PDB file of C-alpha atoms in Angstrom:
ATOM      1  CA  UNK A1406      -0.009  -0.005   0.000  1.00  0.00           C
ATOM      2  CA  UNK A1407       2.697   2.497   0.956  1.00  0.00           C
ATOM      3  CA  UNK A1408       4.620   1.868  -2.237  1.00  0.00           C
ATOM      4  CA  UNK A1409       1.555   2.422  -4.405  1.00  0.00           C
ATOM      5  CA  UNK A1410       0.557   5.614  -2.514  1.00  0.00           C
ATOM      6  CA  UNK A1411       4.171   6.913  -2.998  1.00  0.00           C
ATOM      7  CA  UNK A1412       4.210   5.867  -6.712  1.00  0.00           C
ATOM      8  CA  UNK A1413       0.810   7.526  -7.344  1.00  0.00           C
ATOM      9  CA  UNK A1414       2.266  10.723  -5.795  1.00  0.00           C
ATOM     10  CA  UNK A1415      -0.198  11.055  -2.946  1.00  0.00           C
ATOM     11  CA  UNK A1416       2.790  11.320  -0.541  1.00  0.00           C
ATOM     12  CA  UNK A1417       6.322  12.616  -1.097  1.00  0.00           C
ATOM     13  CA  UNK A1418       7.960   9.710   0.716  1.00  0.00           C
ATOM     14  CA  UNK A1419       7.145   6.114   1.516  1.00  0.00           C
ATOM     15  CA  UNK A1420       7.579   6.834   5.239  1.00  0.00           C
ATOM     16  CA  UNK A1421       4.830   9.478   5.045  1.00  0.00           C
ATOM     17  CA  UNK A1422       2.571   7.003   3.265  1.00  0.00           C
ATOM     18  CA  UNK A1423       3.336   4.377   5.873  1.00  0.00           C
ATOM     19  CA  UNK A1424       2.627   6.893   8.651  1.00  0.00           C
ATOM     20  CA  UNK A1425      -0.703   7.765   7.059  1.00  0.00           C
ATOM     21  CA  UNK A1426      -1.684   4.083   7.045  1.00  0.00           C
ATOM     22  CA  UNK A1427      -0.724   3.760  10.752  1.00  0.00           C
ATOM     23  CA  UNK A1428      -2.868   6.786  11.620  1.00  0.00           C
ATOM     24  CA  UNK A1429      -5.943   5.361   9.820  1.00  0.00           C
ATOM     25  CA  UNK A1430      -6.020   7.920   7.053  1.00  0.00           C
ATOM     26  CA  UNK A1431      -6.117   5.254   4.256  1.00  0.00           C
ATOM     27  CA  UNK A1432      -9.133   3.075   3.699  1.00  0.00           C
ATOM     28  CA  UNK A1433      -9.252   0.235   1.240  1.00  0.00           C
ATOM     29  CA  UNK A1434     -12.727  -1.058   0.266  1.00  0.00           C
ATOM     30  CA  UNK A1435     -14.156   0.357   3.466  1.00  0.00           C
ATOM     31  CA  UNK A1436     -11.543  -1.016   5.857  1.00  0.00           C
ATOM     32  CA  UNK A1437      -8.438   0.578   7.393  1.00  0.00           C
ATOM     33  CA  UNK A1438      -5.419  -0.263   5.344  1.00  0.00           C
ATOM     34  CA  UNK A1439      -2.010  -1.277   6.670  1.00  0.00           C
ATOM     35  CA  UNK A1440       1.123  -0.198   4.965  1.00  0.00           C
ATOM     36  CA  UNK A1441       1.956  -3.803   3.932  1.00  0.00           C
ATOM     37  CA  UNK A1442      -1.382  -4.457   2.332  1.00  0.00           C
ATOM     38  CA  UNK A1443      -1.211  -5.322  -1.439  1.00  0.00           C
ATOM     39  CA  UNK A1444      -3.163  -3.024  -3.761  1.00  0.00           C
ATOM     40  CA  UNK A1445      -5.170  -4.686  -6.476  1.00  0.00           C
ATOM     41  CA  UNK A1446      -6.731  -3.317  -9.574  1.00  0.00           C
ATOM     42  CA  UNK A1447     -10.283  -2.305  -8.859  1.00  0.00           C
ATOM     43  CA  UNK A1448      -9.709  -1.449  -5.171  1.00  0.00           C
ATOM     44  CA  UNK A1449     -11.530   1.603  -3.932  1.00  0.00           C
ATOM     45  CA  UNK A1450      -9.393   3.767  -1.694  1.00  0.00           C
ATOM     46  CA  UNK A1451     -10.133   6.739   0.464  1.00  0.00           C
ATOM     47  CA  UNK A1452      -6.979   8.775   1.039  1.00  0.00           C
ATOM     48  CA  UNK A1453      -6.807  11.703   3.474  1.00  0.00           C
ATOM     49  CA  UNK A1454      -3.737  13.945   3.234  1.00  0.00           C
ATOM     50  CA  UNK A1455      -2.836  17.607   3.319  1.00  0.00           C
ATOM     51  CA  UNK A1456      -4.468  18.247  -0.053  1.00  0.00           C
ATOM     52  CA  UNK A1457      -7.877  16.876   1.102  1.00  0.00           C
ATOM     53  CA  UNK A1458      -9.769  13.618   0.848  1.00  0.00           C
ATOM     54  CA  UNK A1459      -9.465  11.581  -2.361  1.00  0.00           C
ATOM     55  CA  UNK A1460     -11.856   8.772  -3.291  1.00  0.00           C
ATOM     56  CA  UNK A1461     -10.105   6.819  -6.027  1.00  0.00           C
ATOM     57  CA  UNK A1462     -10.379   3.530  -7.938  1.00  0.00           C
ATOM     58  CA  UNK A1463      -7.079   1.700  -8.638  1.00  0.00           C
ATOM     59  CA  UNK A1464      -6.522   1.280 -12.385  1.00  0.00           C
ATOM     60  CA  UNK A1465      -2.952   0.001 -12.340  1.00  0.00           C
ATOM     61  CA  UNK A1466      -0.335  -1.169  -9.857  1.00  0.00           C
ATOM     62  CA  UNK A1467       3.146   0.254  -9.696  1.00  0.00           C
ATOM     63  CA  UNK A1468       5.929  -0.032  -7.234  1.00  0.00           C
ATOM     64  CA  UNK A1469       8.222   2.601  -8.853  1.00  0.00           C
ATOM     65  CA  UNK A1470       7.713   6.310  -8.781  1.00  0.00           C
ATOM     66  CA  UNK A1471       7.624   7.775 -12.223  1.00  0.00           C
ATOM     67  CA  UNK A1472       6.521  11.087 -13.777  1.00  0.00           C
ATOM     68  CA  UNK A1473       3.293  12.778 -12.681  1.00  0.00           C
ATOM     69  CA  UNK A1474       1.595  11.833 -15.951  1.00  0.00           C
ATOM     70  CA  UNK A1475       2.255   8.188 -15.378  1.00  0.00           C
ATOM     71  CA  UNK A1476       1.217   8.487 -11.710  1.00  0.00           C
ATOM     72  CA  UNK A1477      -2.126   9.980 -12.723  1.00  0.00           C
ATOM     73  CA  UNK A1478      -2.862   6.949 -14.851  1.00  0.00           C
ATOM     74  CA  UNK A1479      -2.635   4.597 -11.804  1.00  0.00           C
ATOM     75  CA  UNK A1480      -5.992   5.750 -10.443  1.00  0.00           C
ATOM     76  CA  UNK A1481      -9.294   7.381 -11.324  1.00  0.00           C
ATOM     77  CA  UNK A1482     -10.657   9.913  -8.904  1.00  0.00           C
ATOM     78  CA  UNK A1483     -14.432  10.109  -8.531  1.00  0.00           C
ATOM     79  CA  UNK A1484     -16.126  13.302  -9.698  1.00  0.00           C
ATOM     80  CA  UNK A1485     -17.756  13.935  -6.298  1.00  0.00           C
ATOM     81  CA  UNK A1486     -14.356  13.662  -4.631  1.00  0.00           C
ATOM     82  CA  UNK A1487     -12.771  16.156  -7.060  1.00  0.00           C
ATOM     83  CA  UNK A1488     -15.617  18.683  -6.555  1.00  0.00           C
ATOM     84  CA  UNK A1489     -15.473  18.363  -2.821  1.00  0.00           C
ATOM     85  CA  UNK A1490     -11.720  18.986  -2.762  1.00  0.00           C
ATOM     86  CA  UNK A1491     -12.089  22.055  -5.006  1.00  0.00           C
ATOM     87  CA  UNK A1492     -14.801  23.460  -2.785  1.00  0.00           C
ATOM     88  CA  UNK A1493     -12.680  22.952   0.332  1.00  0.00           C
ATOM     89  CA  UNK A1494      -9.701  24.615  -1.321  1.00  0.00           C
ATOM     90  CA  UNK A1495     -11.860  27.597  -2.277  1.00  0.00           C
ATOM     91  CA  UNK A1496     -13.158  27.897   1.268  1.00  0.00           C
ATOM     92  CA  UNK A1497      -9.601  27.770   2.717  1.00  0.00           C
ATOM     93  CA  UNK A1498      -8.580  30.465   0.268  1.00  0.00           C
ATOM     94  CA  UNK A1499     -11.612  32.598   1.195  1.00  0.00           C
ATOM     95  CA  UNK A1500     -10.904  32.175   4.919  1.00  0.00           C
ATOM     96  CA  UNK A1501      -7.308  33.221   4.424  1.00  0.00           C
ATOM     97  CA  UNK A1502      -8.315  36.365   2.440  1.00  0.00           C
ATOM     98  CA  UNK A1503     -10.967  37.325   4.966  1.00  0.00           C
ATOM     99  CA  UNK A1504      -8.574  37.289   7.907  1.00  0.00           C
ATOM    100  CA  UNK A1505     -10.302  34.400   9.711  1.00  0.00           C
ATOM    101  CA  UNK A1506      -7.023  32.451   9.513  1.00  0.00           C
ATOM    102  CA  UNK A1507      -3.941  34.111  10.923  1.00  0.00           C
ATOM    103  CA  UNK A1508      -0.729  34.338   8.930  1.00  0.00           C
ATOM    104  CA  UNK A1509       1.316  32.846  11.744  1.00  0.00           C
ATOM    105  CA  UNK A1510       2.606  34.091  15.037  1.00  0.00           C
ATOM    106  CA  UNK A1511       1.328  37.435  16.355  1.00  0.00           C
ATOM    107  CA  UNK A1512       3.608  40.409  15.889  1.00  0.00           C
ATOM    108  CA  UNK A1513       4.927  42.479  18.754  1.00  0.00           C
ATOM    109  CA  UNK A1514       2.169  45.011  18.053  1.00  0.00           C
ATOM    110  CA  UNK A1515      -0.500  42.224  18.055  1.00  0.00           C
ATOM    111  CA  UNK A1516       0.804  40.918  21.397  1.00  0.00           C
ATOM    112  CA  UNK A1517       0.621  44.387  22.975  1.00  0.00           C
ATOM    113  CA  UNK A1518      -2.965  44.785  21.767  1.00  0.00           C
ATOM    114  CA  UNK A1519      -3.933  41.363  23.170  1.00  0.00           C
ATOM    115  CA  UNK A1520      -2.283  42.263  26.409  1.00  0.00           C
ATOM    116  CA  UNK A1521      -4.271  45.468  26.695  1.00  0.00           C
ATOM    117  CA  UNK A1522      -7.504  43.707  25.786  1.00  0.00           C
ATOM    118  CA  UNK A1523      -6.898  40.987  28.441  1.00  0.00           C
ATOM    119  CA  UNK A1524      -6.195  43.636  31.134  1.00  0.00           C
ATOM    120  CA  UNK A1525      -9.475  45.412  30.248  1.00  0.00           C
ATOM    121  CA  UNK A1526     -11.529  42.172  30.282  1.00  0.00           C
ATOM    122  CA  UNK A1527      -9.948  40.468  33.285  1.00  0.00           C
TER     123      UNK A1527
END
């Protein structure tokens, strides 16, 4: 499983793919998949990673990592999965632009403002 996930370019390294299997982020035909499980043509996988949740059907098996064009031919992503990921990406982008999500650590100015606010409240 971890080799196929790496070859299909869902994860940058096999160790990340293996870790995702351990954490239960990979399902094969409705069951949690272990890293050592063999992938077969026709398997339905649910893959959760940083890019979102993918629902794919395995079209080919490969144990070597090739170009992205070859990797894309290893699976077929469902239309519903693709649309859901695009909507989630648009939502994250909108949240970032609206200021709901911070850009990282607060600046010195932000910390001073928070400190003043906390002293007024409490």
